C-alpha positions as YAML, in Angstrom:
chain: A
units: angstrom
residues:
- id: 1
  name: MET
  ca: [160.44, 64.58, 108.14]
- id: 2
  name: LYS
  ca: [157.44, 66.70, 107.20]
- id: 3
  name: GLU
  ca: [154.14, 64.87, 107.46]
- id: 4
  name: ARG
  ca: [152.31, 64.41, 104.18]
- id: 5
  name: TYR
  ca: [148.65, 63.77, 103.50]
- id: 6
  name: GLY
  ca: [146.79, 63.62, 100.23]
- id: 7
  name: LEU
  ca: [143.83, 62.81, 98.06]
- id: 8
  name: VAL
  ca: [143.41, 60.00, 95.52]
- id: 9
  name: GLY
  ca: [140.71, 60.14, 92.87]
- id: 10
  name: HIS
  ca: [140.03, 61.04, 89.25]
- id: 11
  name: PRO
  ca: [139.48, 63.75, 88.18]
- id: 12
  name: LEU
  ca: [140.46, 66.06, 91.04]
- id: 13
  name: GLY
  ca: [139.75, 69.47, 89.53]
- id: 14
  name: HIS
  ca: [136.61, 69.95, 91.62]
- id: 15
  name: SER
  ca: [138.05, 68.79, 94.95]
- id: 16
  name: PHE
  ca: [138.15, 71.09, 97.97]
- id: 17
  name: SER
  ca: [140.33, 68.87, 100.18]
- id: 18
  name: ARG
  ca: [143.76, 70.27, 99.31]
- id: 19
  name: ARG
  ca: [142.71, 73.85, 99.97]
- id: 20
  name: TYR
  ca: [140.90, 72.89, 103.18]
- id: 21
  name: PHE
  ca: [143.83, 71.03, 104.71]
- id: 22
  name: THR
  ca: [146.45, 73.50, 103.50]
- id: 23
  name: GLU
  ca: [144.52, 76.27, 105.26]
- id: 24
  name: LYS
  ca: [144.07, 74.08, 108.35]
- id: 25
  name: PHE
  ca: [147.79, 73.36, 108.55]
- id: 26
  name: ALA
  ca: [148.63, 77.06, 108.29]
- id: 27
  name: ARG
  ca: [145.96, 78.12, 110.79]
- id: 28
  name: GLU
  ca: [146.88, 75.49, 113.37]
- id: 29
  name: HIS
  ca: [150.67, 75.71, 112.80]
- id: 30
  name: ILE
  ca: [150.93, 72.07, 111.69]
- id: 31
  name: ASP
  ca: [154.13, 71.22, 109.83]
- id: 32
  name: ALA
  ca: [152.55, 69.19, 107.05]
- id: 33
  name: GLU
  ca: [151.56, 69.39, 103.39]
- id: 34
  name: TYR
  ca: [148.63, 68.04, 101.39]
- id: 35
  name: LEU
  ca: [149.07, 66.59, 97.90]
- id: 36
  name: ASN
  ca: [146.71, 65.59, 95.11]
- id: 37
  name: PHE
  ca: [147.22, 62.18, 93.47]
- id: 38
  name: ASP
  ca: [145.10, 62.07, 90.32]
- id: 39
  name: ILE
  ca: [144.98, 58.37, 89.41]
- id: 40
  name: ALA
  ca: [142.60, 56.74, 86.97]
- id: 41
  name: ASP
  ca: [143.29, 53.26, 88.39]
- id: 42
  name: ALA
  ca: [142.95, 52.57, 92.13]
- id: 43
  name: ALA
  ca: [145.64, 49.89, 91.80]
- id: 44
  name: GLU
  ca: [148.21, 52.72, 91.83]
- id: 45
  name: LEU
  ca: [147.49, 53.29, 95.53]
- id: 46
  name: ARG
  ca: [150.32, 51.08, 96.77]
- id: 47
  name: ARG
  ca: [152.81, 52.81, 94.46]
- id: 48
  name: ILE
  ca: [151.80, 56.21, 95.81]
- id: 49
  name: VAL
  ca: [152.30, 55.04, 99.39]
- id: 50
  name: ALA
  ca: [155.69, 53.52, 98.58]
- id: 51
  name: GLU
  ca: [156.96, 56.56, 96.67]
- id: 52
  name: THR
  ca: [155.77, 59.34, 99.01]
- id: 53
  name: PRO
  ca: [158.02, 59.77, 102.07]
- id: 54
  name: GLY
  ca: [156.26, 60.83, 105.24]
- id: 55
  name: LEU
  ca: [152.80, 59.93, 103.97]
- id: 56
  name: CYS
  ca: [150.48, 59.59, 106.99]
- id: 57
  name: GLY
  ca: [147.04, 59.45, 105.48]
- id: 58
  name: LEU
  ca: [144.89, 59.77, 102.38]
- id: 59
  name: ASN
  ca: [141.41, 60.86, 101.44]
- id: 60
  name: VAL
  ca: [139.65, 58.88, 98.73]
- id: 61
  name: THR
  ca: [137.13, 60.33, 96.31]
- id: 62
  name: ILE
  ca: [135.30, 59.40, 93.10]
- id: 63
  name: PRO
  ca: [135.64, 56.83, 91.58]
- id: 64
  name: HIS
  ca: [137.81, 54.84, 94.02]
- id: 65
  name: LYS
  ca: [135.81, 54.62, 97.28]
- id: 66
  name: GLN
  ca: [134.93, 50.99, 96.65]
- id: 67
  name: ALA
  ca: [137.88, 49.98, 94.45]
- id: 68
  name: VAL
  ca: [140.50, 50.68, 97.15]
- id: 69
  name: ILE
  ca: [138.99, 48.25, 99.66]
- id: 70
  name: PRO
  ca: [140.80, 45.09, 98.42]
- id: 71
  name: LEU
  ca: [144.09, 47.03, 98.56]
- id: 72
  name: LEU
  ca: [143.85, 47.75, 102.31]
- id: 73
  name: ASP
  ca: [145.27, 45.77, 105.21]
- id: 74
  name: GLU
  ca: [142.46, 46.67, 107.63]
- id: 75
  name: ILE
  ca: [139.05, 48.29, 107.46]
- id: 76
  name: SER
  ca: [136.85, 49.70, 110.20]
- id: 77
  name: ASP
  ca: [133.61, 47.88, 111.01]
- id: 78
  name: GLU
  ca: [131.58, 50.89, 109.87]
- id: 79
  name: ALA
  ca: [133.39, 51.21, 106.54]
- id: 80
  name: ARG
  ca: [132.99, 47.47, 105.96]
- id: 81
  name: GLU
  ca: [129.26, 47.65, 106.56]
- id: 82
  name: ILE
  ca: [128.92, 50.69, 104.30]
- id: 83
  name: GLY
  ca: [131.05, 49.10, 101.60]
- id: 84
  name: ALA
  ca: [133.00, 52.27, 100.84]
- id: 85
  name: VAL
  ca: [136.16, 53.98, 102.14]
- id: 86
  name: ASN
  ca: [136.95, 57.68, 101.92]
- id: 87
  name: VAL
  ca: [139.82, 57.85, 104.45]
- id: 88
  name: ILE
  ca: [142.96, 55.73, 104.62]
- id: 89
  name: GLY
  ca: [145.16, 55.88, 107.69]
- id: 90
  name: ILE
  ca: [148.75, 54.63, 107.54]
- id: 91
  name: THR
  ca: [149.99, 52.93, 110.69]
- id: 92
  name: PRO
  ca: [153.59, 53.26, 111.99]
- id: 93
  name: HIS
  ca: [154.22, 49.81, 110.51]
- id: 94
  name: GLY
  ca: [153.03, 50.90, 107.07]
- id: 95
  name: LEU
  ca: [149.68, 49.13, 107.15]
- id: 96
  name: LEU
  ca: [146.74, 50.77, 105.37]
- id: 97
  name: LYS
  ca: [143.50, 51.05, 107.33]
- id: 98
  name: GLY
  ca: [140.26, 52.21, 105.72]
- id: 99
  name: TYR
  ca: [137.56, 54.33, 107.33]
- id: 100
  name: ASN
  ca: [134.40, 56.13, 106.24]
- id: 101
  name: SER
  ca: [134.05, 59.69, 107.53]
- id: 102
  name: ASP
  ca: [131.37, 60.60, 104.96]
- id: 103
  name: VAL
  ca: [128.73, 59.05, 107.19]
- id: 104
  name: THR
  ca: [129.82, 61.17, 110.17]
- id: 105
  name: GLY
  ca: [129.70, 64.38, 108.15]
- id: 106
  name: PHE
  ca: [126.35, 63.50, 106.61]
- id: 107
  name: ARG
  ca: [124.61, 62.55, 109.85]
- id: 108
  name: GLU
  ca: [125.87, 65.55, 111.81]
- id: 109
  name: SER
  ca: [124.84, 68.01, 109.10]
- id: 110
  name: LEU
  ca: [121.46, 66.38, 108.39]
- id: 111
  name: ARG
  ca: [120.28, 65.87, 111.97]
- id: 112
  name: PRO
  ca: [119.27, 69.50, 112.75]
- id: 113
  name: LEU
  ca: [116.94, 69.53, 109.72]
- id: 114
  name: LEU
  ca: [115.02, 66.35, 110.52]
- id: 115
  name: ARG
  ca: [111.39, 66.47, 111.60]
- id: 116
  name: GLU
  ca: [109.04, 63.81, 112.95]
- id: 117
  name: HIS
  ca: [107.47, 63.11, 109.53]
- id: 118
  name: HIS
  ca: [110.83, 62.42, 107.87]
- id: 119
  name: ARG
  ca: [110.50, 58.64, 107.90]
- id: 120
  name: ARG
  ca: [111.48, 57.60, 104.37]
- id: 121
  name: ALA
  ca: [114.08, 58.86, 101.91]
- id: 122
  name: LEU
  ca: [114.99, 58.69, 98.24]
- id: 123
  name: VAL
  ca: [118.73, 58.40, 97.60]
- id: 124
  name: LEU
  ca: [119.71, 59.47, 94.09]
- id: 125
  name: GLY
  ca: [122.69, 57.47, 92.81]
- id: 126
  name: THR
  ca: [124.27, 54.17, 93.81]
- id: 127
  name: GLY
  ca: [127.98, 54.99, 94.18]
- id: 128
  name: GLY
  ca: [130.26, 55.06, 97.22]
- id: 129
  name: ALA
  ca: [128.85, 58.31, 98.63]
- id: 130
  name: SER
  ca: [125.30, 57.00, 98.43]
- id: 131
  name: ARG
  ca: [126.29, 53.94, 100.46]
- id: 132
  name: ALA
  ca: [127.41, 56.18, 103.33]
- id: 133
  name: VAL
  ca: [124.20, 58.22, 103.02]
- id: 134
  name: VAL
  ca: [122.03, 55.09, 103.16]
- id: 135
  name: TYR
  ca: [123.91, 53.86, 106.22]
- id: 136
  name: GLY
  ca: [123.55, 57.26, 107.89]
- id: 137
  name: LEU
  ca: [119.83, 57.53, 107.13]
- id: 138
  name: ARG
  ca: [119.18, 54.15, 108.67]
- id: 139
  name: ARG
  ca: [121.09, 55.18, 111.79]
- id: 140
  name: GLU
  ca: [118.73, 58.17, 112.02]
- id: 141
  name: GLY
  ca: [115.68, 55.91, 111.79]
- id: 142
  name: ILE
  ca: [114.88, 56.79, 108.16]
- id: 143
  name: GLU
  ca: [114.25, 54.05, 105.61]
- id: 144
  name: PRO
  ca: [116.10, 54.80, 102.35]
- id: 145
  name: ARG
  ca: [115.31, 53.78, 98.80]
- id: 146
  name: TYR
  ca: [117.82, 53.97, 95.95]
- id: 147
  name: VAL
  ca: [116.88, 55.79, 92.73]
- id: 148
  name: SER
  ca: [118.96, 55.21, 89.60]
- id: 149
  name: ARG
  ca: [118.83, 55.95, 85.88]
- id: 150
  name: THR
  ca: [118.16, 52.26, 85.32]
- id: 151
  name: PRO
  ca: [115.95, 50.01, 87.48]
- id: 152
  name: GLY
  ca: [117.43, 46.94, 89.11]
- id: 153
  name: GLU
  ca: [117.55, 44.93, 92.29]
- id: 154
  name: GLY
  ca: [117.13, 47.21, 95.27]
- id: 155
  name: ARG
  ca: [116.57, 50.37, 93.26]
- id: 156
  name: ILE
  ca: [113.94, 52.11, 91.16]
- id: 157
  name: ALA
  ca: [114.25, 54.32, 88.10]
- id: 158
  name: TYR
  ca: [113.40, 58.01, 88.00]
- id: 159
  name: ASP
  ca: [110.38, 57.39, 85.76]
- id: 160
  name: GLU
  ca: [108.98, 55.04, 88.42]
- id: 161
  name: LEU
  ca: [108.60, 57.84, 90.99]
- id: 162
  name: THR
  ca: [104.85, 57.87, 91.46]
- id: 163
  name: PRO
  ca: [102.86, 60.50, 93.40]
- id: 164
  name: GLU
  ca: [102.51, 57.96, 96.22]
- id: 165
  name: ILE
  ca: [106.28, 57.44, 96.46]
- id: 166
  name: MET
  ca: [106.94, 61.18, 96.40]
- id: 167
  name: GLU
  ca: [104.34, 61.78, 99.10]
- id: 168
  name: THR
  ca: [105.74, 59.22, 101.52]
- id: 169
  name: HIS
  ca: [109.47, 59.76, 100.87]
- id: 170
  name: THR
  ca: [109.93, 63.24, 102.26]
- id: 171
  name: VAL
  ca: [113.75, 63.28, 102.36]
- id: 172
  name: ILE
  ca: [115.57, 63.34, 99.01]
- id: 173
  name: VAL
  ca: [119.37, 63.18, 98.89]
- id: 174
  name: ASN
  ca: [121.29, 63.78, 95.66]
- id: 175
  name: CYS
  ca: [124.45, 61.65, 95.68]
- id: 176
  name: THR
  ca: [125.18, 62.15, 91.98]
- id: 177
  name: PRO
  ca: [127.36, 64.85, 90.37]
- id: 178
  name: VAL
  ca: [124.39, 66.15, 88.38]
- id: 179
  name: GLY
  ca: [124.27, 69.94, 88.71]
- id: 180
  name: MET
  ca: [127.91, 70.32, 89.74]
- id: 181
  name: PHE
  ca: [129.88, 73.20, 88.21]
- id: 182
  name: PRO
  ca: [130.18, 73.80, 85.29]
- id: 183
  name: HIS
  ca: [126.93, 71.94, 84.48]
- id: 184
  name: THR
  ca: [124.88, 74.18, 86.74]
- id: 185
  name: ASP
  ca: [121.75, 74.13, 84.56]
- id: 186
  name: GLU
  ca: [121.25, 70.39, 85.10]
- id: 187
  name: ALA
  ca: [119.21, 68.64, 87.80]
- id: 188
  name: PRO
  ca: [118.10, 65.08, 88.54]
- id: 189
  name: THR
  ca: [114.93, 64.22, 86.60]
- id: 190
  name: LEU
  ca: [112.47, 64.26, 89.49]
- id: 191
  name: PRO
  ca: [108.76, 65.18, 89.40]
- id: 192
  name: TYR
  ca: [109.46, 68.47, 91.17]
- id: 193
  name: ALA
  ca: [105.81, 69.55, 90.95]
- id: 194
  name: LEU
  ca: [105.04, 66.90, 93.60]
- id: 195
  name: LEU
  ca: [107.30, 68.48, 96.21]
- id: 196
  name: THR
  ca: [105.76, 70.13, 99.26]
- id: 197
  name: PRO
  ca: [106.97, 72.25, 102.20]
- id: 198
  name: GLY
  ca: [107.16, 68.97, 104.12]
- id: 199
  name: HIS
  ca: [110.01, 67.71, 101.93]
- id: 200
  name: LEU
  ca: [113.72, 68.08, 102.66]
- id: 201
  name: LEU
  ca: [116.21, 68.20, 99.77]
- id: 202
  name: TYR
  ca: [119.88, 67.57, 100.52]
- id: 203
  name: ASP
  ca: [122.54, 67.82, 97.81]
- id: 204
  name: LEU
  ca: [126.04, 66.45, 98.34]
- id: 205
  name: VAL
  ca: [127.16, 68.88, 95.62]
- id: 206
  name: TYR
  ca: [128.50, 72.15, 97.08]
- id: 207
  name: ASN
  ca: [129.61, 73.98, 93.91]
- id: 208
  name: PRO
  ca: [127.46, 75.92, 93.09]
- id: 209
  name: GLU
  ca: [126.19, 76.79, 96.55]
- id: 210
  name: GLU
  ca: [122.61, 76.35, 95.35]
- id: 211
  name: THR
  ca: [122.25, 73.72, 92.65]
- id: 212
  name: ARG
  ca: [119.26, 73.65, 90.32]
- id: 213
  name: PHE
  ca: [118.03, 70.62, 92.30]
- id: 214
  name: LEU
  ca: [117.89, 72.74, 95.46]
- id: 215
  name: ALA
  ca: [116.50, 75.80, 93.67]
- id: 216
  name: LEU
  ca: [113.63, 73.76, 92.21]
- id: 217
  name: GLY
  ca: [112.89, 72.41, 95.66]
- id: 218
  name: ARG
  ca: [112.95, 75.85, 97.23]
- id: 219
  name: GLU
  ca: [110.35, 77.01, 94.68]
- id: 220
  name: HIS
  ca: [107.98, 74.50, 96.31]
- id: 221
  name: GLY
  ca: [108.81, 75.56, 99.85]
- id: 222
  name: THR
  ca: [111.06, 72.61, 100.73]
- id: 223
  name: ALA
  ca: [113.89, 72.78, 103.24]
- id: 224
  name: THR
  ca: [117.24, 72.57, 101.42]
- id: 225
  name: LYS
  ca: [120.89, 72.01, 102.25]
- id: 226
  name: ASN
  ca: [124.05, 71.61, 100.20]
- id: 227
  name: GLY
  ca: [127.05, 69.43, 100.97]
- id: 228
  name: LEU
  ca: [129.55, 72.02, 102.17]
- id: 229
  name: GLU
  ca: [129.05, 71.52, 105.90]
- id: 230
  name: MET
  ca: [129.19, 67.76, 105.40]
- id: 231
  name: LEU
  ca: [132.56, 68.19, 103.68]
- id: 232
  name: HIS
  ca: [133.98, 70.18, 106.58]
- id: 233
  name: LEU
  ca: [132.66, 67.70, 109.14]
- id: 234
  name: GLN
  ca: [133.91, 64.64, 107.27]
- id: 235
  name: ALA
  ca: [137.31, 66.28, 106.77]
- id: 236
  name: GLU
  ca: [137.73, 66.79, 110.53]
- id: 237
  name: ALA
  ca: [136.49, 63.25, 111.20]
- id: 238
  name: GLY
  ca: [139.07, 62.00, 108.68]
- id: 239
  name: TRP
  ca: [141.82, 63.93, 110.48]
- id: 240
  name: ARG
  ca: [140.87, 62.08, 113.66]
- id: 241
  name: CYS
  ca: [140.97, 58.75, 111.78]
- id: 242
  name: TRP
  ca: [144.49, 59.46, 110.53]
- id: 243
  name: HIS
  ca: [145.68, 60.01, 114.06]
- id: 244
  name: GLU
  ca: [143.84, 56.96, 115.36]
- id: 245
  name: ALA
  ca: [145.74, 54.87, 112.81]
- id: 246
  name: ALA
  ca: [149.02, 56.48, 113.83]
- id: 247
  name: ASP
  ca: [148.59, 55.70, 117.56]
...
């Protein structure tokens, strides 16, 4: 039986995973196919697994990275600590095991850009992707701080970003969809005039290649990076997770 893999999330129009894995399977002569499962409710996960013969693994994207956790039989220590899952491996006995490969992709793509003064970071957004980013930053010795549209416990609002905060938090990671195609004229509401060449702006968005967030940073001489390399790295890490679950 042909191996099947897939992606669960909603909506899936912007996802690159199906194209990436379809090309990988063709390039590496792997007899497998990759399917999209656009589900508004994460509770449909078990139905998908039951009704898809040969299913060996799934990727998980917005908005289900946290919602799928109670539906799994096992979860890796790292994914449990992060509190989000973006890869589900299916064991030979049909058990579902959750992993987080976002953190691997993020750390490996960020590390070459880090400098000695990058000690603190602002993480824009509080969803599943931001949890992996926060975990990864801490593993790199950088203290993160959440920024959200509304203040709350453990996070500050955009209008609370003072010159002092901007000066000391020299890494800024956008984990929101703001600026993603087709809304390419939008950007997080940061005080961009306070950016310096010592800042590093990282955007998990990869379409467009340069978001307005990154363009505004570049105007102030900051280092910038989009999320495309992270996507490739996390996809390959997810492939390894699927095979770990199968062993």
